[in-house]
Coordinates of C-alpha atoms in Angstrom, one line a residue:
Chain L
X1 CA 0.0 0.0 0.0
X2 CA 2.8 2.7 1.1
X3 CA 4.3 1.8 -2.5
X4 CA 1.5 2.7 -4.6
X5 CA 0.6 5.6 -2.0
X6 CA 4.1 6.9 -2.1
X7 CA 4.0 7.2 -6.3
X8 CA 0.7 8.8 -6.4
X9 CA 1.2 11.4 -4.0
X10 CA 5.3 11.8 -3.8
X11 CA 5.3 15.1 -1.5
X12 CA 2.4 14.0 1.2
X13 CA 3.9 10.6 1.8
X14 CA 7.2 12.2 2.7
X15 CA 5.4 14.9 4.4
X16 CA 4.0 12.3 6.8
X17 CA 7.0 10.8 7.4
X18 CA 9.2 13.9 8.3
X19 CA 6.1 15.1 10.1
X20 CA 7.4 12.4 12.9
X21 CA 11.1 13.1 12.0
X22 CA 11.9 10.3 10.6
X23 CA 12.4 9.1 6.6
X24 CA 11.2 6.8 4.8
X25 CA 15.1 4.9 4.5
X26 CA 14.9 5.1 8.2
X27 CA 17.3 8.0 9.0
X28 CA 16.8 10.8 11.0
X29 CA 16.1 14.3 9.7
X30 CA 19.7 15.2 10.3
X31 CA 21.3 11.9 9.8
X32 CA 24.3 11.5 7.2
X33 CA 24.5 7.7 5.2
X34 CA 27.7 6.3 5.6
X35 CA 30.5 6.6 3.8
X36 CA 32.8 4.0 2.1
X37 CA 35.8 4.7 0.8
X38 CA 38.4 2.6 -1.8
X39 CA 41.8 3.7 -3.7
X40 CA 44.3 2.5 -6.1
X41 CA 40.6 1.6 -7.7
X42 CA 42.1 1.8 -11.0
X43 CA 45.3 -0.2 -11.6
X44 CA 46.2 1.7 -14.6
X45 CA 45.9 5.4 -13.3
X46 CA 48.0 7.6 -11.3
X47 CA 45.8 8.4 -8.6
X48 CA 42.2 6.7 -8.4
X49 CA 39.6 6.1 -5.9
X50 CA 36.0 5.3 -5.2
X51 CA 33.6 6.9 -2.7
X52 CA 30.4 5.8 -1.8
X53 CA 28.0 7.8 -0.3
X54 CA 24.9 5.5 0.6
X55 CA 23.8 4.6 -2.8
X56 CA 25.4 7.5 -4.2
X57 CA 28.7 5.4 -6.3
X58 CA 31.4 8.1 -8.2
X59 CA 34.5 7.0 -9.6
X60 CA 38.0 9.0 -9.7
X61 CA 41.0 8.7 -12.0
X62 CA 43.9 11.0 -12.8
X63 CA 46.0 10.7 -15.6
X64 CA 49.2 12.5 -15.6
X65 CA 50.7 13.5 -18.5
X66 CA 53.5 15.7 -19.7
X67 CA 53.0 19.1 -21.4
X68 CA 54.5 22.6 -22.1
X69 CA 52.6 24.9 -19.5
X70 CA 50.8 28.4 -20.7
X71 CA 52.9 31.0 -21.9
X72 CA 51.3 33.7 -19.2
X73 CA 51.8 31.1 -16.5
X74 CA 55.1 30.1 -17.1
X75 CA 55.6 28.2 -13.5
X76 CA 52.4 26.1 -13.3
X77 CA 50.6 23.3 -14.1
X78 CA 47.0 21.9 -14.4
X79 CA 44.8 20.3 -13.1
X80 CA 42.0 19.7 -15.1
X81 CA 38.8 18.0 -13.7
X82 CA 35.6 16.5 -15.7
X83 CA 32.6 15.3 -14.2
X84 CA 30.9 13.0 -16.3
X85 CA 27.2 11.4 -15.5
X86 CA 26.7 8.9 -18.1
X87 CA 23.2 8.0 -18.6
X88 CA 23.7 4.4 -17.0
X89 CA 23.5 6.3 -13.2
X90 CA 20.4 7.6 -13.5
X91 CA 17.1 7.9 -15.6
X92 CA 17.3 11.8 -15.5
X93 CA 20.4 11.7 -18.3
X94 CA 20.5 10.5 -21.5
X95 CA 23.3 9.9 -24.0
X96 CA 25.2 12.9 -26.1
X97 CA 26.7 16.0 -25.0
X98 CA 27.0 16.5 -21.2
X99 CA 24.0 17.1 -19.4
X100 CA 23.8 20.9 -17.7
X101 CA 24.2 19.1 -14.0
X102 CA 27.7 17.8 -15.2
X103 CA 28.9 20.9 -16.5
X104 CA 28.1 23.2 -13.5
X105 CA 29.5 20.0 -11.3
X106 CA 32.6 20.1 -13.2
X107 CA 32.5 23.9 -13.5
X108 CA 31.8 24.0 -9.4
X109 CA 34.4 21.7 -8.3
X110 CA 37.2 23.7 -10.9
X111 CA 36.5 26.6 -8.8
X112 CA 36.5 25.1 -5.2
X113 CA 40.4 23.6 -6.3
X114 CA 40.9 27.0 -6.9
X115 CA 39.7 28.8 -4.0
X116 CA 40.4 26.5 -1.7
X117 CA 44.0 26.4 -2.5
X118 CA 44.2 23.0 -1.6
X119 CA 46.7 22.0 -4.7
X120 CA 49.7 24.9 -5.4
X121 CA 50.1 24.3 -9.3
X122 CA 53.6 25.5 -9.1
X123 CA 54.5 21.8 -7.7
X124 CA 53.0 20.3 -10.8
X125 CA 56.1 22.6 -12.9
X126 CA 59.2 20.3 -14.0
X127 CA 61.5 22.9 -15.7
X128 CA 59.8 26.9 -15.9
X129 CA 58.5 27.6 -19.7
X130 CA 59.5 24.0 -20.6
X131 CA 57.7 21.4 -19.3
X132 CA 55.1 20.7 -16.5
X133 CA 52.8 18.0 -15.0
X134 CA 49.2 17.9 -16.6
X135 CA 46.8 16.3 -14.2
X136 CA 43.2 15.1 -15.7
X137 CA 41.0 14.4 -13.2
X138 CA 37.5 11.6 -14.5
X139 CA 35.3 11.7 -12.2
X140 CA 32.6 9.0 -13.5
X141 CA 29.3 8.7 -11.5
X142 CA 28.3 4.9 -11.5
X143 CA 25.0 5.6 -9.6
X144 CA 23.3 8.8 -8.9
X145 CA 21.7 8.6 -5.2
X146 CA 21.5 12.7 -4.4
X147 CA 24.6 14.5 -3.3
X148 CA 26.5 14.1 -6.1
X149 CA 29.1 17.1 -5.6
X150 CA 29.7 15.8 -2.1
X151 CA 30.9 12.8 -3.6
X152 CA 32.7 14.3 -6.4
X153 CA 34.3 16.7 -3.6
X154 CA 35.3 13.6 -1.8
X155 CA 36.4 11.1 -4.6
X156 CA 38.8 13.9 -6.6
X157 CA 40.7 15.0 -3.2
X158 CA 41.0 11.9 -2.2
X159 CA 42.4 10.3 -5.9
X160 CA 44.7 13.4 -5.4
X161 CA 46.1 12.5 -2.3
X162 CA 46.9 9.1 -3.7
X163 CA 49.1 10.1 -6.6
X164 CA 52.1 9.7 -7.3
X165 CA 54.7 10.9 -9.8
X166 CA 57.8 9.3 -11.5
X167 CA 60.6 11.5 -11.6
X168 CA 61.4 13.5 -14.6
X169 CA 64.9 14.6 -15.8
X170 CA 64.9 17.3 -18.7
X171 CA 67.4 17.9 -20.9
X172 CA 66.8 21.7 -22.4
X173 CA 69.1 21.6 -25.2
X174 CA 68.1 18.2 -27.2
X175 CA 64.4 18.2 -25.3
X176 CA 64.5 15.0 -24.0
X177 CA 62.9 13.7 -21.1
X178 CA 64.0 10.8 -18.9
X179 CA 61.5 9.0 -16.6
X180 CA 62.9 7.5 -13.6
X181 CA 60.2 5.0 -12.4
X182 CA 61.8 4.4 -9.5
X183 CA 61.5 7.7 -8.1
X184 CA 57.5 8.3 -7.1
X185 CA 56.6 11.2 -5.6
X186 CA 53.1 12.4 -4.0
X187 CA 51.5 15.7 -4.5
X188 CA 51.7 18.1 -1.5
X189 CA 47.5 18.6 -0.4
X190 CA 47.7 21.8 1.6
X191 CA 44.1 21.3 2.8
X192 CA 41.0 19.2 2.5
X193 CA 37.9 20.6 1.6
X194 CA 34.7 18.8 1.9
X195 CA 31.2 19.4 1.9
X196 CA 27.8 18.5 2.6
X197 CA 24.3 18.9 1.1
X198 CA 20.6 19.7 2.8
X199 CA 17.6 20.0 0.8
X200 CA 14.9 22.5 1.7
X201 CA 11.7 20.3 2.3
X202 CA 8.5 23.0 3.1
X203 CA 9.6 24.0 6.3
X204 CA 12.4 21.3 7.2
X205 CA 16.3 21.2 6.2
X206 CA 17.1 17.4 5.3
X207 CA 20.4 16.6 5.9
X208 CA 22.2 14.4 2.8
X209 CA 19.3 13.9 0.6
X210 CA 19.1 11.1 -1.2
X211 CA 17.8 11.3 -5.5
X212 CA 14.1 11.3 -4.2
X213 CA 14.2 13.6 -1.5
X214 CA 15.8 15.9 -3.9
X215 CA 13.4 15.4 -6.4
X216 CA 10.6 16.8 -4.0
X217 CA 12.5 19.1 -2.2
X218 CA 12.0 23.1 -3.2
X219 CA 15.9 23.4 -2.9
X220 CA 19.6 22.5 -2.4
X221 CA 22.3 24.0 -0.4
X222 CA 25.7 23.1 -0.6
X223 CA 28.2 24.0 2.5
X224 CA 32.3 23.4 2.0
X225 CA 34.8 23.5 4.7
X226 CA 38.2 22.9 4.8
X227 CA 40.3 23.6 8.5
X228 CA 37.1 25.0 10.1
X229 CA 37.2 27.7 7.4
X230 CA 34.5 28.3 4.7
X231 CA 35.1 27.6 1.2
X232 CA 32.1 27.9 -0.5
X233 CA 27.9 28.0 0.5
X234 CA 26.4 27.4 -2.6
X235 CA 23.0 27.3 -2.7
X236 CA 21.6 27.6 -6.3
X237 CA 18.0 29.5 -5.3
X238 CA 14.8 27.5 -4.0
X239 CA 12.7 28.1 -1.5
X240 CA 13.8 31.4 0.7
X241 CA 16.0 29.8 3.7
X242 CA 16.0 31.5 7.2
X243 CA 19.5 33.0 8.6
X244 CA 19.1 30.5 12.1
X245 CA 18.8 27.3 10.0
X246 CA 21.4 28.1 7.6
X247 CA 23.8 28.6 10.6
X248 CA 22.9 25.3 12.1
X249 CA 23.6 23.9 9.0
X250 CA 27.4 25.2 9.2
X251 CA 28.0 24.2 11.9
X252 CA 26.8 20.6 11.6
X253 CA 29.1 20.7 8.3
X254 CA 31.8 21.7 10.2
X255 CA 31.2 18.9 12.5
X256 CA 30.5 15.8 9.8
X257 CA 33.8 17.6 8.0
X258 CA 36.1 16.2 11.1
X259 CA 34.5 12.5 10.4
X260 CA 35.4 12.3 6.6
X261 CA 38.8 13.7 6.3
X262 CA 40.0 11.1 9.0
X263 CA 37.8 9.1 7.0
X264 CA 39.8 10.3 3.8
X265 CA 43.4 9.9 6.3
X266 CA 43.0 6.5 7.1
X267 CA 42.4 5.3 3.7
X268 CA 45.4 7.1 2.4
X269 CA 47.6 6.2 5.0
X270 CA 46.4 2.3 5.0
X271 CA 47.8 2.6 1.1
X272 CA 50.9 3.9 1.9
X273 CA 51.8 0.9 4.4
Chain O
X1 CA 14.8 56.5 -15.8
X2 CA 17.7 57.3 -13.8
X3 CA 17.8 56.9 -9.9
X4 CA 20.8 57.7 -7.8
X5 CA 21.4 55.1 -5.2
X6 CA 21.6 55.8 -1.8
X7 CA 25.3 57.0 -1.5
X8 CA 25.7 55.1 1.9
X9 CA 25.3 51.9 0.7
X10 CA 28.2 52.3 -1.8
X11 CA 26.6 50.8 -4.1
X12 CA 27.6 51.4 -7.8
X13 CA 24.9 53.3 -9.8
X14 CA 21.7 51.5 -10.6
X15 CA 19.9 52.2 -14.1
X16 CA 17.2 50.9 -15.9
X17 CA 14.7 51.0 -19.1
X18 CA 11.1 48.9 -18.7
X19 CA 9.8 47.9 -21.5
X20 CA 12.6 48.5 -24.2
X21 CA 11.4 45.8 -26.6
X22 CA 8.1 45.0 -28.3
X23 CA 7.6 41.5 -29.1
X24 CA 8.3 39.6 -25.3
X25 CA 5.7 40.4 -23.2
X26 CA 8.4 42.1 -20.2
X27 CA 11.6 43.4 -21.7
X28 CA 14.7 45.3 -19.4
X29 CA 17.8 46.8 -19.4
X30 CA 19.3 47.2 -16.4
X31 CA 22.7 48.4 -15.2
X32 CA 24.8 48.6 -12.3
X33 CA 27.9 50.6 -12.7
X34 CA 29.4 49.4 -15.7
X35 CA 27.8 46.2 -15.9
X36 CA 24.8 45.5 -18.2
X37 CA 22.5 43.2 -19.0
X38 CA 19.4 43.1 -21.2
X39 CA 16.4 40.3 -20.2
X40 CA 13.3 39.5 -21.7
X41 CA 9.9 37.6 -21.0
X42 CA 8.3 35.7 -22.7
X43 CA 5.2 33.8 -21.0
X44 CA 2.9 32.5 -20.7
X45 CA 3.6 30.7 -24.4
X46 CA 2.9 27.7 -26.0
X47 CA 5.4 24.5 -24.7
X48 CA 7.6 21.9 -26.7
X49 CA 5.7 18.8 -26.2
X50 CA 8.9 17.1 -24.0
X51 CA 8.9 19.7 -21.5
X52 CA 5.3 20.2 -20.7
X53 CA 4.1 19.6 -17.1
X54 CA 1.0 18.9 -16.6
X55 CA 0.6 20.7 -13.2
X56 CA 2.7 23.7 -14.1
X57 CA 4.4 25.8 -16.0
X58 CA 7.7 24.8 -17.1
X59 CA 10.3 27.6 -16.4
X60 CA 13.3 28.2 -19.2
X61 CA 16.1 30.4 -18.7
X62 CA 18.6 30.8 -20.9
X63 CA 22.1 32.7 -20.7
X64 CA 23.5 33.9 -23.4
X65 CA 27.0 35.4 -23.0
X66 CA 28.2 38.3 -24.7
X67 CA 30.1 36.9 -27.6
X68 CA 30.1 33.0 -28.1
X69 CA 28.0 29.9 -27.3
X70 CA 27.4 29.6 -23.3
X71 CA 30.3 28.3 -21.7
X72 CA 30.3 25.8 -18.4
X73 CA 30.6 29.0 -16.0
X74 CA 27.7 30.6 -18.0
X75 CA 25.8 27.6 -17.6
X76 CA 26.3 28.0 -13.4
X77 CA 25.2 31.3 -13.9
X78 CA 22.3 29.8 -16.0
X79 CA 21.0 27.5 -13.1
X80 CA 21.4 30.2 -10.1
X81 CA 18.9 32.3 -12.4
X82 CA 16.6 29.3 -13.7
X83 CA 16.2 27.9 -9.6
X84 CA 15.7 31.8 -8.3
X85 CA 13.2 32.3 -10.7
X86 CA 11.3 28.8 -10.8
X87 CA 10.9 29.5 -6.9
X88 CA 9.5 33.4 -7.1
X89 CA 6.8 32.5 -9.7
X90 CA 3.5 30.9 -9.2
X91 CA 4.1 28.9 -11.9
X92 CA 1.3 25.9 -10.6
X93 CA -0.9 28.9 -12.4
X94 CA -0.1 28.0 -15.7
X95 CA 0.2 24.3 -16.2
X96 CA 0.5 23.0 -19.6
X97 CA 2.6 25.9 -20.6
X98 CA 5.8 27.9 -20.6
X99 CA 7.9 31.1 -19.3
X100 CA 10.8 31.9 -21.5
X101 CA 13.4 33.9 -19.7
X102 CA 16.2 35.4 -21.7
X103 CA 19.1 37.2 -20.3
X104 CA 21.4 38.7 -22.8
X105 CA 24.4 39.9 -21.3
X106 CA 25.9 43.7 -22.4
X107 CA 29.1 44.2 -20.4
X108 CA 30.8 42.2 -17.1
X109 CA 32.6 44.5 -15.4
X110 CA 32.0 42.1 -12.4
X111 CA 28.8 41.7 -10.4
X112 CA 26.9 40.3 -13.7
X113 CA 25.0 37.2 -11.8
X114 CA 23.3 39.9 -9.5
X115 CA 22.9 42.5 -11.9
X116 CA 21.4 39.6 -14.1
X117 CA 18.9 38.4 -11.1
X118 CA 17.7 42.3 -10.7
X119 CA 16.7 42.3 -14.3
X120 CA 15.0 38.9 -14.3
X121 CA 12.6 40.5 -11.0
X122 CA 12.1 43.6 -13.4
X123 CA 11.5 41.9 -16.3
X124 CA 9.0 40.0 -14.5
X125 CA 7.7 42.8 -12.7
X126 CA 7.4 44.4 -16.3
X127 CA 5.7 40.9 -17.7
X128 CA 3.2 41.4 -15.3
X129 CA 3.4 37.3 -14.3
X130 CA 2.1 36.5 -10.9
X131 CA 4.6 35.9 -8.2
X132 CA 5.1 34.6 -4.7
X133 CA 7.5 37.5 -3.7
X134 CA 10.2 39.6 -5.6
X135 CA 14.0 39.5 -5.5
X136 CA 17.0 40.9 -4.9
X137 CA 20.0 40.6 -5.0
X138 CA 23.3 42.1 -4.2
X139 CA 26.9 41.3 -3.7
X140 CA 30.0 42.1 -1.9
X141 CA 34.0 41.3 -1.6
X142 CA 36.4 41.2 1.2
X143 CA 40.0 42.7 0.6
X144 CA 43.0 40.8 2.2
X145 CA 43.1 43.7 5.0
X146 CA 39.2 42.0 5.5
X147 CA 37.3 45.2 4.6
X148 CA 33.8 44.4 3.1
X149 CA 33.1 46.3 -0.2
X150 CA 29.2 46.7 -1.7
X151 CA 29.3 45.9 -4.9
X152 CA 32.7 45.5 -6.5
X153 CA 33.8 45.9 -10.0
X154 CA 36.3 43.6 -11.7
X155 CA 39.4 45.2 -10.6
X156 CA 38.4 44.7 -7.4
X157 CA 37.3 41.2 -7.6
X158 CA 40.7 40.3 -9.0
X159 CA 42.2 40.9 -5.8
X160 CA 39.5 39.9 -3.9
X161 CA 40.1 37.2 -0.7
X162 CA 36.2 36.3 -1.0
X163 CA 33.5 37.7 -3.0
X164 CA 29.5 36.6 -1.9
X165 CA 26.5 37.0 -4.3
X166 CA 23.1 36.9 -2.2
X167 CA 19.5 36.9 -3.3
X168 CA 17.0 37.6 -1.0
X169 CA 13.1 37.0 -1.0
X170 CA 11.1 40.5 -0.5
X171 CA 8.5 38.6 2.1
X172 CA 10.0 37.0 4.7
X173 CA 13.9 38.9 3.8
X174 CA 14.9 34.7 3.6
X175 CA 18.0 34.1 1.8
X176 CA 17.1 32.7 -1.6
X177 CA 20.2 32.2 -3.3
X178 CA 23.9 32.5 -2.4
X179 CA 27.2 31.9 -4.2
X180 CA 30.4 32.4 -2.9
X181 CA 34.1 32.8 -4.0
X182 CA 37.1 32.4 -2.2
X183 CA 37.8 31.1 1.3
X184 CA 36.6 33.1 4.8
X185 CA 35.0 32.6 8.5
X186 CA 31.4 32.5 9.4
X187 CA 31.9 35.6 10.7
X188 CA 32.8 37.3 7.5
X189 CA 29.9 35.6 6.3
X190 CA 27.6 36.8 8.4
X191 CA 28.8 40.2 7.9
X192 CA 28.8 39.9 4.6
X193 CA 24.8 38.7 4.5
X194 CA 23.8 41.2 7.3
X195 CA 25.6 44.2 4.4
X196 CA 24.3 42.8 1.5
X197 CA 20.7 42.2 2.9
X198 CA 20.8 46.2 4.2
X199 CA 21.9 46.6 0.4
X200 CA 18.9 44.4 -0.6
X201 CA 16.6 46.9 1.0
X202 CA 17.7 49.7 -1.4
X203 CA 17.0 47.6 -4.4
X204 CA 13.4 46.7 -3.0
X205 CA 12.5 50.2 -3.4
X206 CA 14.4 50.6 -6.9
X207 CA 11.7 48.4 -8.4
X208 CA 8.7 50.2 -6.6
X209 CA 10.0 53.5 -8.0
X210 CA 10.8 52.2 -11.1
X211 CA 7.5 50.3 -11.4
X212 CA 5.6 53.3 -10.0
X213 CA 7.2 55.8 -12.8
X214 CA 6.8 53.4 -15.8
X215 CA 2.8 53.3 -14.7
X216 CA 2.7 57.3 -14.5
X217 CA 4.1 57.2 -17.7
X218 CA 1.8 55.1 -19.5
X219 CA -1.3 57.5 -18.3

């Protein structure tokens, strides 16, 4: 009965569930899903990992490849990140050019490297003017469960912190390049940012929505933190959100941010043993 | 139509022209300081057959950037718009339908996004399309020394710590939208959403003036 209930009238059965602060996965209001983290996912990468978010699956690899840098940046090298939702994660994309949630993804988690600061692209540079490291970051989502830049945040700064770099001699005057295998270095990760999502349900907040509860809800809101700073509150319009709960929502961020960069330690650290 | 801002606020001059075009049904052009934009309305019009909801109106923004197909920061710009707007109009009003919104934008010498969502609440105002409450927004960016600036301009921006865009609701003064650039403390945060929503204010009483001439006008 709930089923059929539940797809005839999407908003009231959810309504009557949050009405006694629970959800229909059994959460609380403010309850996060847990979080699962893999690396070295990808064999053949540089850097790769998997996070899981509930449901929510995204996939991480960075290729590094060799390139002369920009003429105006003489000193630094790139990082270039692509968020790609095929249509296999979810019903809501279909094939062809990328769909306008991967390109503000992608464009949204280009700008958080930046402000954050949490990569210096002056280590990526080899020899100044010559040659530096280029960096692609894939992030693939494998299933779309809600949160999806959460995830992204998670999966690319964690595939970051498990790269590593052969050593590169450079010889100026015959341009030739010598890889020394045997020489891996990491990147230095100067911080960790990560975030959380709430969706705006009528007069609730709903901590970590899942695909359906931010179907229904009336709008997102994205909080990053890195160090107990701010990076970024993003939230993309919706319904009008009062100053009290937005606070509260910070400072539960700031809290569930402790959880996954230990989270994010610990995997990285058991790879390095 | 000219109106000089209220000097105190600091914010950069705020002009605009209702009504500039023929064919949409709400037509602006709004600028603030050197920043321009142009948006028009069309709605409520007929719907491609794929989009059309059958309990309400399906709401279309679209972006367009000065020179050149939109670009993946235009299309962030493109969603912050699209999700203010979807959430100020009643658009359960108009099922089976559509409301085309078009910004065109003239010159980004920084601030565009808010100068962009003013226009939209103008253009809509000018449309004459029923809505739950009007917007606002403003913005503001926070120097290294951590002085907060109304408004900036691009020169600014570029050396910039942090810059917040807000859009506020004109019922309940609830935060609608807000983007941020940069890195800061709750505390600058707060600051900066206690400025911008004084700044908000001003621009709440923009439209009713601008509204209120463009009617005497018409008589």
């Amino acid at each position: 009965m709930a089923k059929q209930f539940k797809s005839l009238h999407p908003t009231k059965f959810y309504r009557d569930y949050l009405n006694h602060d629970i959800r229909p996965d059994g959460r609380l209001i403010s309850k996060f899903r847990p979080v699962i983290i893999n690396i070295g996912s990808i064999a053949t990468a540089d850097g790769s990992a998997l996070v899981r978010i509930g449901k929510t699956t995204v996939i991480c690899g960075i290729k590094a490849e060799l390139c002369p840098p920009k003429s105006e940046r003489p000193n630094e090298g790139f990082l270039i990140c692509n968020v790609d939702l095929p249509p296999l994660c979810s019903s809501k994309f279909r094939p062809g050019p990328p769909s306008d949630l991967a390109q503000i993804t992608t464009r949204f988690l280009a700008d958080l490297i930046l402000n954050s600061a949490c990569i210096d692209l002056k280590d990526l540079c080899i020899v100044k003017e010559k040659l530096v490291w280029c960096l692609y970051a894939d992030i693939i989502c494998l299933d779309h469960d809600g949160c999806i830049i959460d995830a992204c945040l998670l999966v690319l700064l964690t595939a970051l912190k498990t790269v590593r770099l052969p050593g590169v001699e450079y010889d100026a005057a015959i341009d030739k390049k010598t890889i020394n295998e045997d020489e891996q270095k990491s990147l230095s990760i100067y911080n960790t940012p990560v975030s959380t999502t709430y969706a705006m349900f009528e007069d609730k907040v709903i901590t970590d929505p899942t695909a359906e509860e931010e179907e229904i809800s009336s709008g997102l809101l994205t909080i990053v933190v890195k160090n107990k700073e701010l990076c970024s509150i993003h939230k993309p319009g919706g319904s009008p959100l009062s100053e009290e709960k937005l606070y509260d929502c910070i400072s539960e961020t700031i809290n569930h941010a402790d959880l996954l960069i230990t989270l994010i330690n610990t995997a990285v650290a058991e790879q390095n043993d | 139509m000219e109106v000089e801002n209220n000097t105190n606020l600091l914010m950069r001059d705020v002009n605009c022209k209702l009504g500039i075009f023929t064919r949409p049904d709400g037509s602006v052009f709004i600028s603030q300081g050197e920043t321009a934009v142009v948006v028009g309305i069309y709605g409520p019009i007929e719907v491609k057959l794929h989009k059309m909801l059958i309990n309400k109106a399906s709401v279309e923004t679209h972006y367009c950037p000065k020179s050149g197909t939109p670009g993946i920061s235009d299309k962030l710009c493109e969603s912050i718009l699209h999700n203010v707007c979807e959430a100020a109009l009643v658009s359960t009003l108009y099922p089976r339908s559509s409301i085309l919104i078009i910004i065109q934008e003239m010159q980004n010498r920084g601030g565009i996004l808010s100068c962009a969502v003013n226009g939209c609440c103008l253009a809509l105002l000018n449309a004459g399309t029923d809505m739950k409450f009007l917007f606002a927004s403003s913005s503001c960016g926070l120097d290294d020394e951590g002085n907060f600036h109304l408004d900036p301009d691009n020169l600014f921006l570029e050396k910039a710590t942090a810059s917040f865009i807000f859009v506020f609701d004109s019922v309940g003064k609830g935060l609608i939208a807000s983007h941020t650039s940069g890195s800061f403390n709750l505390a600058q945060y707060q600051n900066a959403l206690e400025l911008c929503k004084k700044a908000s204010e001003g621009i709440f009483d923009f439209y009713k003036c601008m509204i209120k001439k463009d009617l005497q006008d018409k008589i």
